[in-house]
mmCIF file of C-alpha atoms and ligand atoms in Angstrom:
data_model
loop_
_atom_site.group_PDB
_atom_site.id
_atom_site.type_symbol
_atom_site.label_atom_id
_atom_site.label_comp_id
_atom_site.label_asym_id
_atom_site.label_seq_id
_atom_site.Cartn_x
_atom_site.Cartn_y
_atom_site.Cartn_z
ATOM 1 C CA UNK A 1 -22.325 -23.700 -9.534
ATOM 2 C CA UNK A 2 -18.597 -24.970 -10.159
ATOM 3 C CA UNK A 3 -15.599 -23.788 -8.889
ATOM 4 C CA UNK A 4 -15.197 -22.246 -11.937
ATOM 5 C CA UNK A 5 -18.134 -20.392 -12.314
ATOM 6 C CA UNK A 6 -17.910 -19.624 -8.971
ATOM 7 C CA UNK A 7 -14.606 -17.928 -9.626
ATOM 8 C CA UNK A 8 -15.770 -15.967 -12.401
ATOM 9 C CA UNK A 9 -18.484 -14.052 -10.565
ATOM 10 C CA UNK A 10 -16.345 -13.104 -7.888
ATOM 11 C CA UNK A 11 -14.081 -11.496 -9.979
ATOM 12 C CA UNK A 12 -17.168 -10.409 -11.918
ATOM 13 C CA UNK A 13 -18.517 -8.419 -8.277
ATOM 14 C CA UNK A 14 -15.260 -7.501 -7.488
ATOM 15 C CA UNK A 15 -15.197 -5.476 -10.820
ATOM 16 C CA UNK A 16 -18.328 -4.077 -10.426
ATOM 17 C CA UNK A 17 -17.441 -2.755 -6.859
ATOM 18 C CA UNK A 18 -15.080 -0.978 -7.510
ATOM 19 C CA UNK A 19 -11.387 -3.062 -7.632
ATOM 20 C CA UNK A 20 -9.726 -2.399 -10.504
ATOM 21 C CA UNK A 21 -8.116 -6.183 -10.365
ATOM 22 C CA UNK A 22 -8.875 -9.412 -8.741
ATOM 23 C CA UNK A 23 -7.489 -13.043 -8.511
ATOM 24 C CA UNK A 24 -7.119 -15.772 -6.815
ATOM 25 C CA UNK A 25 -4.469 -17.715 -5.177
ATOM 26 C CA UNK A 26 -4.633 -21.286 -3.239
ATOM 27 C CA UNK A 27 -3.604 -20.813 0.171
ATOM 28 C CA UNK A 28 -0.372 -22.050 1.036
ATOM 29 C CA UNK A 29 3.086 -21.529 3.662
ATOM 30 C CA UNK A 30 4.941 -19.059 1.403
ATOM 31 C CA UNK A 31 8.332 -20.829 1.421
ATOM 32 C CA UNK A 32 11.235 -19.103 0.407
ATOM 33 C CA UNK A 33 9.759 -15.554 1.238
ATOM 34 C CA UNK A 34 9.660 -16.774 4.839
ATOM 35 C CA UNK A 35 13.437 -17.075 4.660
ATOM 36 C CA UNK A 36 13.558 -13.572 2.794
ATOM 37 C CA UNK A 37 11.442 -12.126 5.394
ATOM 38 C CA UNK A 38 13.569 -13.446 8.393
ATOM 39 C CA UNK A 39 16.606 -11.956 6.708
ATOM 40 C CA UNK A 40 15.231 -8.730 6.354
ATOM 41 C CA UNK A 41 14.309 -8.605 9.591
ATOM 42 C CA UNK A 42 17.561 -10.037 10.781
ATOM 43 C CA UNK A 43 19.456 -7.072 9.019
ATOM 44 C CA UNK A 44 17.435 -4.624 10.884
ATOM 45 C CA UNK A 45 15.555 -3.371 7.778
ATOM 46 C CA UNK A 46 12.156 -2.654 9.280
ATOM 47 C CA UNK A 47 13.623 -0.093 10.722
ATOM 48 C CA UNK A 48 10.922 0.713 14.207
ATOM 49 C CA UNK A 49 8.400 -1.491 12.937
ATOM 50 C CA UNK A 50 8.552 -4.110 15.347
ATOM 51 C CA UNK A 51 5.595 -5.288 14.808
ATOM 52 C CA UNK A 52 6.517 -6.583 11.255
ATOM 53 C CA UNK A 53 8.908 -9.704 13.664
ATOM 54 C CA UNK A 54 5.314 -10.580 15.620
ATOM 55 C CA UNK A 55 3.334 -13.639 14.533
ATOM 56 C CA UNK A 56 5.530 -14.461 11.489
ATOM 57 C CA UNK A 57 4.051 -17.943 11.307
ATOM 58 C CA UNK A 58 0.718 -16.589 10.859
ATOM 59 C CA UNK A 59 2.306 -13.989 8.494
ATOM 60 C CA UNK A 60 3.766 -16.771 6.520
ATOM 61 C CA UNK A 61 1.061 -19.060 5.648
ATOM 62 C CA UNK A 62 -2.543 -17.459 6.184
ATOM 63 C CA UNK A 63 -3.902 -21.174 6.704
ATOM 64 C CA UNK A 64 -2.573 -20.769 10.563
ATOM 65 C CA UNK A 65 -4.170 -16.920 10.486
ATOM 66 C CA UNK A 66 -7.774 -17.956 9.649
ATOM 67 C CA UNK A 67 -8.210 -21.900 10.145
ATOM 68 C CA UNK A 68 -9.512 -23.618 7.609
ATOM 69 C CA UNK A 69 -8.624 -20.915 4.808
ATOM 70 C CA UNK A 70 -8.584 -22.545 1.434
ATOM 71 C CA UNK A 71 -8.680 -19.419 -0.765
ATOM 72 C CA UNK A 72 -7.303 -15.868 -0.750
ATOM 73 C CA UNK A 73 -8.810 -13.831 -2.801
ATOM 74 C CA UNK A 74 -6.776 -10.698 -3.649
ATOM 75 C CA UNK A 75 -8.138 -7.259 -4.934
ATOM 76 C CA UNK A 76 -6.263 -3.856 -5.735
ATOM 77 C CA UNK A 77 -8.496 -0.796 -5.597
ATOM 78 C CA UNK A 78 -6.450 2.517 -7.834
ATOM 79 C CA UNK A 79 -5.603 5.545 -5.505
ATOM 80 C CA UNK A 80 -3.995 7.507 -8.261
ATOM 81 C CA UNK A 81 -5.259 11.266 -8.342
ATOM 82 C CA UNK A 82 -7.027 13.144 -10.997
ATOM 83 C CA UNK A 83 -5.777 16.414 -8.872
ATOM 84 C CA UNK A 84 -2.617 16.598 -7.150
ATOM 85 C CA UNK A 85 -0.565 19.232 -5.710
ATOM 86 C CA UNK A 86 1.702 21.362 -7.648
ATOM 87 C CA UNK A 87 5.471 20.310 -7.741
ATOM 88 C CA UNK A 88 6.415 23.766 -6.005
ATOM 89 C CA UNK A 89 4.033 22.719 -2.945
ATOM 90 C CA UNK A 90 4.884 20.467 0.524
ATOM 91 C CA UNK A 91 4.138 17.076 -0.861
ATOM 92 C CA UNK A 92 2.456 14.113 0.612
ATOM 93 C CA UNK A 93 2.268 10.288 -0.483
ATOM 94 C CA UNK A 94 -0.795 9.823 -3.060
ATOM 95 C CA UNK A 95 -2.450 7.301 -1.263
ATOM 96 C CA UNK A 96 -2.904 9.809 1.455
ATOM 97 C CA UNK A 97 -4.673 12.413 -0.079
ATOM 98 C CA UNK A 98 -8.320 11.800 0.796
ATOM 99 C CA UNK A 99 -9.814 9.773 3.365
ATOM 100 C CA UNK A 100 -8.192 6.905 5.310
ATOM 101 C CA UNK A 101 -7.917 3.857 2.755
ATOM 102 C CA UNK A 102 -8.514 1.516 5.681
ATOM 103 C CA UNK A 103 -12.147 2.180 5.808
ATOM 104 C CA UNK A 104 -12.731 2.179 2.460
ATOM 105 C CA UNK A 105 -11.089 -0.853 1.177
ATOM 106 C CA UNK A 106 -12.843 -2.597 4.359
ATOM 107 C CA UNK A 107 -16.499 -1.650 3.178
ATOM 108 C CA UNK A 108 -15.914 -3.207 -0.606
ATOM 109 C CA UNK A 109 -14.506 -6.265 1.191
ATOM 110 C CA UNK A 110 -17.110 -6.686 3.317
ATOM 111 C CA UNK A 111 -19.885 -6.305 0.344
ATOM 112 C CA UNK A 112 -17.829 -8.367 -1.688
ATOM 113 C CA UNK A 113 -17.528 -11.432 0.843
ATOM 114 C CA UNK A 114 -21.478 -10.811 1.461
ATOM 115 C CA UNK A 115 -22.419 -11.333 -1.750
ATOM 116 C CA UNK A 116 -20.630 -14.525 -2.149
ATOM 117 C CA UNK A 117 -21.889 -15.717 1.317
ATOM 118 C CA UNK A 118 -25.408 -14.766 0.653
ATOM 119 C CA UNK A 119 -25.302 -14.868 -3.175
ATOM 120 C CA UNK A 120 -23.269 -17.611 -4.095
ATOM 121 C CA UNK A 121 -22.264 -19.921 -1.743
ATOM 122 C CA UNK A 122 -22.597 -20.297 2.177
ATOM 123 C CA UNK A 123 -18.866 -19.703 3.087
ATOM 124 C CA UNK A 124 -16.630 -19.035 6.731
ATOM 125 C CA UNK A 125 -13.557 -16.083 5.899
ATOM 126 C CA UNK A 126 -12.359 -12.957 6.748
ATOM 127 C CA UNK A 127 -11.897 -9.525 4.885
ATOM 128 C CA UNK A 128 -8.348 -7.895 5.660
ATOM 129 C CA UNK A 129 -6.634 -4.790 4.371
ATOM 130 C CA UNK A 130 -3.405 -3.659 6.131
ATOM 131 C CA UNK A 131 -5.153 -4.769 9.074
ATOM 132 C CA UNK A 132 -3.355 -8.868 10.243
ATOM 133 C CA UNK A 133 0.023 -10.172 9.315
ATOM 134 C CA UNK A 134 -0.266 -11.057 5.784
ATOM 135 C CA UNK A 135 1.984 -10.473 2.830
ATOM 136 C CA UNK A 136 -0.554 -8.934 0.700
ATOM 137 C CA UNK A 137 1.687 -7.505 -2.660
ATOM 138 C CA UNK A 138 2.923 -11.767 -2.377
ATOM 139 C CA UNK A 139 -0.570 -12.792 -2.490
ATOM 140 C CA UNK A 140 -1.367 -10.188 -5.551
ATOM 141 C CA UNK A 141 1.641 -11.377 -7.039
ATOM 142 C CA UNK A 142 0.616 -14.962 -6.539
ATOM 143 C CA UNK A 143 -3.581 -14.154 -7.475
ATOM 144 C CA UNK A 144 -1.972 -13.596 -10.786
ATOM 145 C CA UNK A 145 -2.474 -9.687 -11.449
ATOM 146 C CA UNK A 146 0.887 -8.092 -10.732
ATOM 147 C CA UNK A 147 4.286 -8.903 -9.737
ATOM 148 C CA UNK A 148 6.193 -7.495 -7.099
ATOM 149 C CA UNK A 149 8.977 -4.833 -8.977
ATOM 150 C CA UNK A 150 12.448 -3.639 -7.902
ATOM 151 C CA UNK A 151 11.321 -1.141 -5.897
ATOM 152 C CA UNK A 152 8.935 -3.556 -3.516
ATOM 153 C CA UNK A 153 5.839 -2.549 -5.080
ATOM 154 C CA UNK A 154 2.969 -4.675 -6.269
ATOM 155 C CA UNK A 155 2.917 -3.607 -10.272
ATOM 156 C CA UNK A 156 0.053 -4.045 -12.180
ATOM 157 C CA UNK A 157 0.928 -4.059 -16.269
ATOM 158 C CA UNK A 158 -0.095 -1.429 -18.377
ATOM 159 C CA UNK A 159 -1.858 -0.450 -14.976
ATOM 160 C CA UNK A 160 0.753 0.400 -12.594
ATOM 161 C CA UNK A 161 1.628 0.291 -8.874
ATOM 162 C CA UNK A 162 -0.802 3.109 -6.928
ATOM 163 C CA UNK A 163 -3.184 0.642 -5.909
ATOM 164 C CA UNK A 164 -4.394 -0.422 -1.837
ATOM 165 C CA UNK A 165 -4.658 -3.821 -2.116
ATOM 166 C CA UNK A 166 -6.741 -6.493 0.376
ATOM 167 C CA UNK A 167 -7.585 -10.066 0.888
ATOM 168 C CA UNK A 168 -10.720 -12.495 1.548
ATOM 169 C CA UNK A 169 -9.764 -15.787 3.140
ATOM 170 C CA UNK A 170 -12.519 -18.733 2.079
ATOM 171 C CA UNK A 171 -13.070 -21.799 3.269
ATOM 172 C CA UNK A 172 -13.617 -23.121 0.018
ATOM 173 C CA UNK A 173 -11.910 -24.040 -3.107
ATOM 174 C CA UNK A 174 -12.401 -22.292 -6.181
ATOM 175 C CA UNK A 175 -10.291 -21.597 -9.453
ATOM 176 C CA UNK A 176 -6.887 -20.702 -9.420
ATOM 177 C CA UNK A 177 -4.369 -18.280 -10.843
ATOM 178 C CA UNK A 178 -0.813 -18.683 -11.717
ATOM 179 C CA UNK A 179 2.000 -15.635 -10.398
ATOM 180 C CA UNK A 180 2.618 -13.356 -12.613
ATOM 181 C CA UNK A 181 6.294 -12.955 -14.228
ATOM 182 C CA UNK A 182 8.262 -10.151 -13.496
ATOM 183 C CA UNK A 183 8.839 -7.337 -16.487
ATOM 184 C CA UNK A 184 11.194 -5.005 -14.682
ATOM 185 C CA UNK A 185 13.253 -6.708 -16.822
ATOM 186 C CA UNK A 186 17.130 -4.127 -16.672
ATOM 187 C CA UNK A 187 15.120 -1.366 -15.583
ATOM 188 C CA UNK A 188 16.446 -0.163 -12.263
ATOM 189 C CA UNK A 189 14.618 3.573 -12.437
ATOM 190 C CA UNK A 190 13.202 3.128 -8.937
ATOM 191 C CA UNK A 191 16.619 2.617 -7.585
ATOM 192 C CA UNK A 192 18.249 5.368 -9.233
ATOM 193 C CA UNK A 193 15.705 7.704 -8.335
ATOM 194 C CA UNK A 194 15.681 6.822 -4.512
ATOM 195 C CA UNK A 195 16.867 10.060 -3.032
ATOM 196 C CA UNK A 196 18.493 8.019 0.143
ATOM 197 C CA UNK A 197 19.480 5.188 -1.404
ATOM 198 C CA UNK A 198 16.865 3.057 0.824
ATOM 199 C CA UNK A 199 16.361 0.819 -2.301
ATOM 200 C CA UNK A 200 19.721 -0.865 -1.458
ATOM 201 C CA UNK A 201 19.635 -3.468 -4.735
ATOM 202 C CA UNK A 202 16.612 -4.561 -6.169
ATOM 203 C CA UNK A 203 13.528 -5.468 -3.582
ATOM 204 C CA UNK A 204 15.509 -4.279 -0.716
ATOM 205 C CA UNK A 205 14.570 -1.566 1.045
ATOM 206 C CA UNK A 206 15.826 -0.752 4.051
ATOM 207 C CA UNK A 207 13.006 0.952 6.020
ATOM 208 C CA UNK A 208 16.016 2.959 7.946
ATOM 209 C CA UNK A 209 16.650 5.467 5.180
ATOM 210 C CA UNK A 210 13.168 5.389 4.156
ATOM 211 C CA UNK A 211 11.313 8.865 3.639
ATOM 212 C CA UNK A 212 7.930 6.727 3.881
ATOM 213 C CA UNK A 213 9.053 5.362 6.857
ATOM 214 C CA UNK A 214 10.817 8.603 8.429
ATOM 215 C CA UNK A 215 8.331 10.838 7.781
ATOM 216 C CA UNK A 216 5.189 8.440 8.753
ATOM 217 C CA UNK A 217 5.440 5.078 11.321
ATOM 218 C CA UNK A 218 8.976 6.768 12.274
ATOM 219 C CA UNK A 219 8.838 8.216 16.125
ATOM 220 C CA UNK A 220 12.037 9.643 16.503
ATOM 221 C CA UNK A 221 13.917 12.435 15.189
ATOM 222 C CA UNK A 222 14.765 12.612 11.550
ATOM 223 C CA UNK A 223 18.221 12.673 11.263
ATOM 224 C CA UNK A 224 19.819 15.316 9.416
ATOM 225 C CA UNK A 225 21.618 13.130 6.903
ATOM 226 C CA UNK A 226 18.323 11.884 5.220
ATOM 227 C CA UNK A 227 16.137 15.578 6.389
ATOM 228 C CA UNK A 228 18.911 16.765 3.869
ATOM 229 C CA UNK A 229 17.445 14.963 1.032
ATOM 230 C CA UNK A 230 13.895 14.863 1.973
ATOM 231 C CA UNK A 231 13.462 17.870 -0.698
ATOM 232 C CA UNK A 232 9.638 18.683 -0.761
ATOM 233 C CA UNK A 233 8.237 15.241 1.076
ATOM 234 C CA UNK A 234 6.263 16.019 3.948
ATOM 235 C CA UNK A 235 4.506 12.912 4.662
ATOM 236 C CA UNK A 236 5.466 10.214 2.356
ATOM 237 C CA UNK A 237 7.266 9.860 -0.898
ATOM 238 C CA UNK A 238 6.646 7.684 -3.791
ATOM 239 C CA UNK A 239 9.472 8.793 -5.875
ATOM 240 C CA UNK A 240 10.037 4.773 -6.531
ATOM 241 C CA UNK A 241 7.200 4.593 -7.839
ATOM 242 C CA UNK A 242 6.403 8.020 -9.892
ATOM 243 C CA UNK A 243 9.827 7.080 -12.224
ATOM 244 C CA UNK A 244 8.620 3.858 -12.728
ATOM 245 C CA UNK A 245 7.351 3.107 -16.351
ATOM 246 C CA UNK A 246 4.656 0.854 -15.982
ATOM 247 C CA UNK A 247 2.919 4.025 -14.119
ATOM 248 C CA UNK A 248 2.537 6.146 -17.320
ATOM 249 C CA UNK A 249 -0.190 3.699 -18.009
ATOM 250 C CA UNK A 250 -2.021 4.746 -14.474
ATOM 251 C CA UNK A 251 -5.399 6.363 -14.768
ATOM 252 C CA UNK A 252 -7.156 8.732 -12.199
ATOM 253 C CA UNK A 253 -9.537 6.856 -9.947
ATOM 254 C CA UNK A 254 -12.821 7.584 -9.541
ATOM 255 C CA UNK A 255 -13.549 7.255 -5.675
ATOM 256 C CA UNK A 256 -14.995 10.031 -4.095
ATOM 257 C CA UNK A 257 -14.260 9.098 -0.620
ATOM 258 C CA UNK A 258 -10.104 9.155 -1.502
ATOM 259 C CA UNK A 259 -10.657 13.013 -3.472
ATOM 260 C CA UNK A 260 -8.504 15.402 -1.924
ATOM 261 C CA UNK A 261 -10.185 18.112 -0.154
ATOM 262 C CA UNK A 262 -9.782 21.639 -1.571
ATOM 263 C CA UNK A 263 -8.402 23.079 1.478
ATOM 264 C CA UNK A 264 -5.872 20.478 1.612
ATOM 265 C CA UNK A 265 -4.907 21.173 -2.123
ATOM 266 C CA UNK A 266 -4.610 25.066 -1.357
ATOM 267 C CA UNK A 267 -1.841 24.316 1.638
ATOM 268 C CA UNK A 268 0.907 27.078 0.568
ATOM 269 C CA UNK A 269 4.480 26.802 2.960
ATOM 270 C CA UNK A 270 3.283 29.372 4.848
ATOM 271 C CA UNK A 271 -0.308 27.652 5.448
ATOM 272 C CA UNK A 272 1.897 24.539 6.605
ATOM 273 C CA UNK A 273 4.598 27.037 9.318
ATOM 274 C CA UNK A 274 1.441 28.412 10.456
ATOM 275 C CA UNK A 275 -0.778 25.141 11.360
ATOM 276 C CA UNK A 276 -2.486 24.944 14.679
ATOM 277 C CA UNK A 277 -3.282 21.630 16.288
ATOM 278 C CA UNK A 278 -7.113 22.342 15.200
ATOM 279 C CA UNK A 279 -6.594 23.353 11.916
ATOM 280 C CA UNK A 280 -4.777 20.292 11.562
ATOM 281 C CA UNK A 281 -7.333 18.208 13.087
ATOM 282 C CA UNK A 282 -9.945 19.438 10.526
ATOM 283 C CA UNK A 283 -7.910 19.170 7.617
ATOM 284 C CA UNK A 284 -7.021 15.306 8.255
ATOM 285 C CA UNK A 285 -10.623 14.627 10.066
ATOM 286 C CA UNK A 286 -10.871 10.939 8.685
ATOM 287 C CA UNK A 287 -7.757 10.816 6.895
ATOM 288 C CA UNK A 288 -4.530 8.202 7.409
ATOM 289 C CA UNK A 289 -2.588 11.505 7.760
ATOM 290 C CA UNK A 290 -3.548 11.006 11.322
ATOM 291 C CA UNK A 291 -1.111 8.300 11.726
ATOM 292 C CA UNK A 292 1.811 10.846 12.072
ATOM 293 C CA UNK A 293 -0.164 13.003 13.999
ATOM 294 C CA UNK A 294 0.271 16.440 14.371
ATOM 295 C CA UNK A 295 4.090 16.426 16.513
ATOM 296 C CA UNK A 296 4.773 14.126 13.618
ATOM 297 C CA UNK A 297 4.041 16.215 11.175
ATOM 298 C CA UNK A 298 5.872 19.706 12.398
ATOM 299 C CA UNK A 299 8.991 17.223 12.929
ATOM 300 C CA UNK A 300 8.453 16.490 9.055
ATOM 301 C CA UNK A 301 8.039 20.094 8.327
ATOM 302 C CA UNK A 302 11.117 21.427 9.920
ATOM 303 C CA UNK A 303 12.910 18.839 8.339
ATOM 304 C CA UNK A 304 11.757 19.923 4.661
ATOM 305 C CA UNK A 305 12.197 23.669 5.364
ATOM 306 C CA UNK A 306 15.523 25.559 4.941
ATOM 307 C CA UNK A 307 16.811 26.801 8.109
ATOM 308 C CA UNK A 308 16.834 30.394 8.835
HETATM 309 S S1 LIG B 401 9.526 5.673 -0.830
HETATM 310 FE FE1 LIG B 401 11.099 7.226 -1.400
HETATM 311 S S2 LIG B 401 12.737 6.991 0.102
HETATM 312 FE FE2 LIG B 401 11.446 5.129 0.224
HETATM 313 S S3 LIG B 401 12.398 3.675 -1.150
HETATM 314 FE FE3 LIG B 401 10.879 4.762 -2.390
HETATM 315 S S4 LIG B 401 12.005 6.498 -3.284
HETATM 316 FE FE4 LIG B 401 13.257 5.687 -1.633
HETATM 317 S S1 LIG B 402 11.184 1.452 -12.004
HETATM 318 FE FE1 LIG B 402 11.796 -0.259 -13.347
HETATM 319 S S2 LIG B 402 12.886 -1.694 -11.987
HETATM 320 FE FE2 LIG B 402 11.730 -0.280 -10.683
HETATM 321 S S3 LIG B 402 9.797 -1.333 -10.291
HETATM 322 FE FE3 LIG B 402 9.454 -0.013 -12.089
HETATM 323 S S4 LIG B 402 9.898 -1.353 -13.872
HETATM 324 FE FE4 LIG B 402 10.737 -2.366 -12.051
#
C-alpha cells in the first residue's frame, strides 16, 4: 500500500469511529507560533497555568516529544448537544456536559492507531488528547480541516468550533494536507460578545479575564470585577464561540458517553445553593466537572448569584 492509500484509510477509520474530521500534517518545529507562544507567555496571559511555560521545545515541534515522529495525524470528535440547559438555568461549558472527554477521545485514538498498526502498517507513535505539550488547534489547522478563528478556536467550515480534538504521532510518512485559510474574514462577533473583554484583539486571549479560566483551572478567588459579569456561567463559558457564525452549521453529536445526565439537566438555583459534597460527587462521577472540584464550584456559584 502507498502513502497515499495509506492515507486514505486512515481517514477512512477515523470516519467510521467516530471523528467527525481528520487530516494530516508533516511533522515539523512550528516557527513563528513559537515566537507567538513565548510572547503570550511573556505578557502573563496564561494567567495560573504555569504549566503552559514547561517543555516549550517539546511543545513546539512534536519531533523532540515522540522521537522519530514523522506524521501527526489530527482528529476532531463534535461535543455539541442535542439537549442543553435552558437559558434561565446555571450554565456550564458544552464540552462538559457528559462524561470526561479525556477518556473518550483516548479510546478512539487508541482503536484508531491499532488498526493502522495491526491493519495497515507496522508503525511506533503515540495517541494524545489534552494530555502532552502539543499545540493541537495548530496541528488541526495545519492537517488541513479548520483554521484557528479570532476567538482562538479551531473552526471547522460549515461545521463549526465544538469539537475535542487529538493527535497520533507516526513514524512514518504518509500523504499530506495543506492549512486551511482563515474565513473570519471582518467578522469580530467573538470579540464583541466577550463579556470581559478577555479576547483583547483577535487570537488574544488573555487567560486573566477569562470566565473559562476563572471559573475552571483558576484556584483563587474570583475577583469581583469579572464575578460581576459572569451572568449565568457556572463552570465555563463559550459565549466566543455560541455568536460565532460558522456554528449555526453545528449538528448534535451522537455520543452516548458525552449525553448529559437527566439529573444534571434538572439542576434548578436552588438545587445548585443546596449541593452537598456527595450529591456533587454523584452528579459529576466520571465527568471533567471534577477538575474544579466541589470548593471550586461553590466559589463559582457565589460568584453568579446576587447577593442577599
Ligand atoms: S470563553 Fe467567555 S470569557 Fe473566555 S474569551 Fe470566550 S467569551 Fe470571553
Ligand atoms: S465570531 Fe467571527 S471572528 Fe470570531 S471566530 Fe467566529 S467567524 Fe471568526
Amino acid at each position: 500500500m502507498n502513502k497515499e492509500q495509506l492515507s486514505q484509510q486512515i481517514k477512512a477509520e477515523a470516519l467510521r469511529l467516530g471523528f467527525s474530521a481528520c487530516g494530516i500534517a508533516r511533522a515539523h518545529f512550528v516557527g513563528e507560533s513559537k515566537a507567538h507562544l513565548e510572547q503570550w507567555l511573556a505578557e502573563g496571559n496564561q494567567a495560573g497555568m504555569s504549566y503552559m511555560s514547561n517543555h516549550l521545545d517539546k511543545r513546539c515541534d512534536p519531533r523532540l516529544l515522540v522521537e522519530g515522529t514523522k506524521s501527526i495525524i489530527s482528529v476532531a470528535l463534535n461535543y455539541s448537544p442535542s439537549r442543553k440547559l435552558r437559558d434561565d438555568q446555571l450554565q456550564f461549558a458544552y464540552y462538559a456536559y457528559g462524561q470526561d472527554y479525556h477518556e473518550v477521545m483516548k479510546a478512539k485514538l487508541t482503536s484508531l492507531f491499532n488498526y493502522i498498526n495491526e491493519q495497515l502498517h507496522p508503525v511506533i507513535g503515540r495517541v494524545f488528547c489534552d494530555t502532552a505539550p502539543i499545540l493541537d488547534r495548530y496541528w488541526a489547522w495545519q492537517a488541513g480541516f479548520g483554521w484557528i478563528g479570532k476567538n482562538t478556536q479551531l473552526i471547522i467550515p460549515h461545521a463549526g468550533s465544538y469539537f475535542f480534538l487529538g493527535e497520533i504521532l507516526l513514524d512514518i510518512d504518509l500523504e499530506y494536507d495543506s492549512p486551511m485559510k482563515s474565513r473570519c474574514g471582518n467578522c469580530r462577533r467573538c470579540l464583541d460578545a466577550c463579556p470581559t473583554k478577555a479576547l483583547e484583539k483577535p487570537f488574544l486571549l488573555n487567560a486573566n479575564r477569562c470566565i473559562s479560566y476563572l471559573t475552571i483551572e483558576n484556584k483563587g478567588a474570583i475577583q469581583a470585577e469579572y464575578a460581576s459579569k459572569m451572568s449565568n456561567h457556572l463552570y465555563g463559558c463559550d459565549d466566543c464561540q455560541k455568536c460565532c457564525p460558522w456554528n449555526r452549521f453545528a449538528t448534535s453529536h451522537l455520543v452516548p458517553e458525552l449525553q448529559p445526565s437527566e439529573a444534571f439537566l434538572s439542576m434548578e438555583r436552588t438545587d445548585w445553593e443546596d449541593l452537598t459534597v456527595e450529591q456533587y460527587r454523584t452528579l459529576f462521577k466520571g465527568s471533567a466537572v471534577k477538575r474544579a472540584k466541589y470548593e471550586g464550584l461553590m466559589r463559582n456559584l457565589k460568584a453568579v448569584l446576587p447577593e442577599d
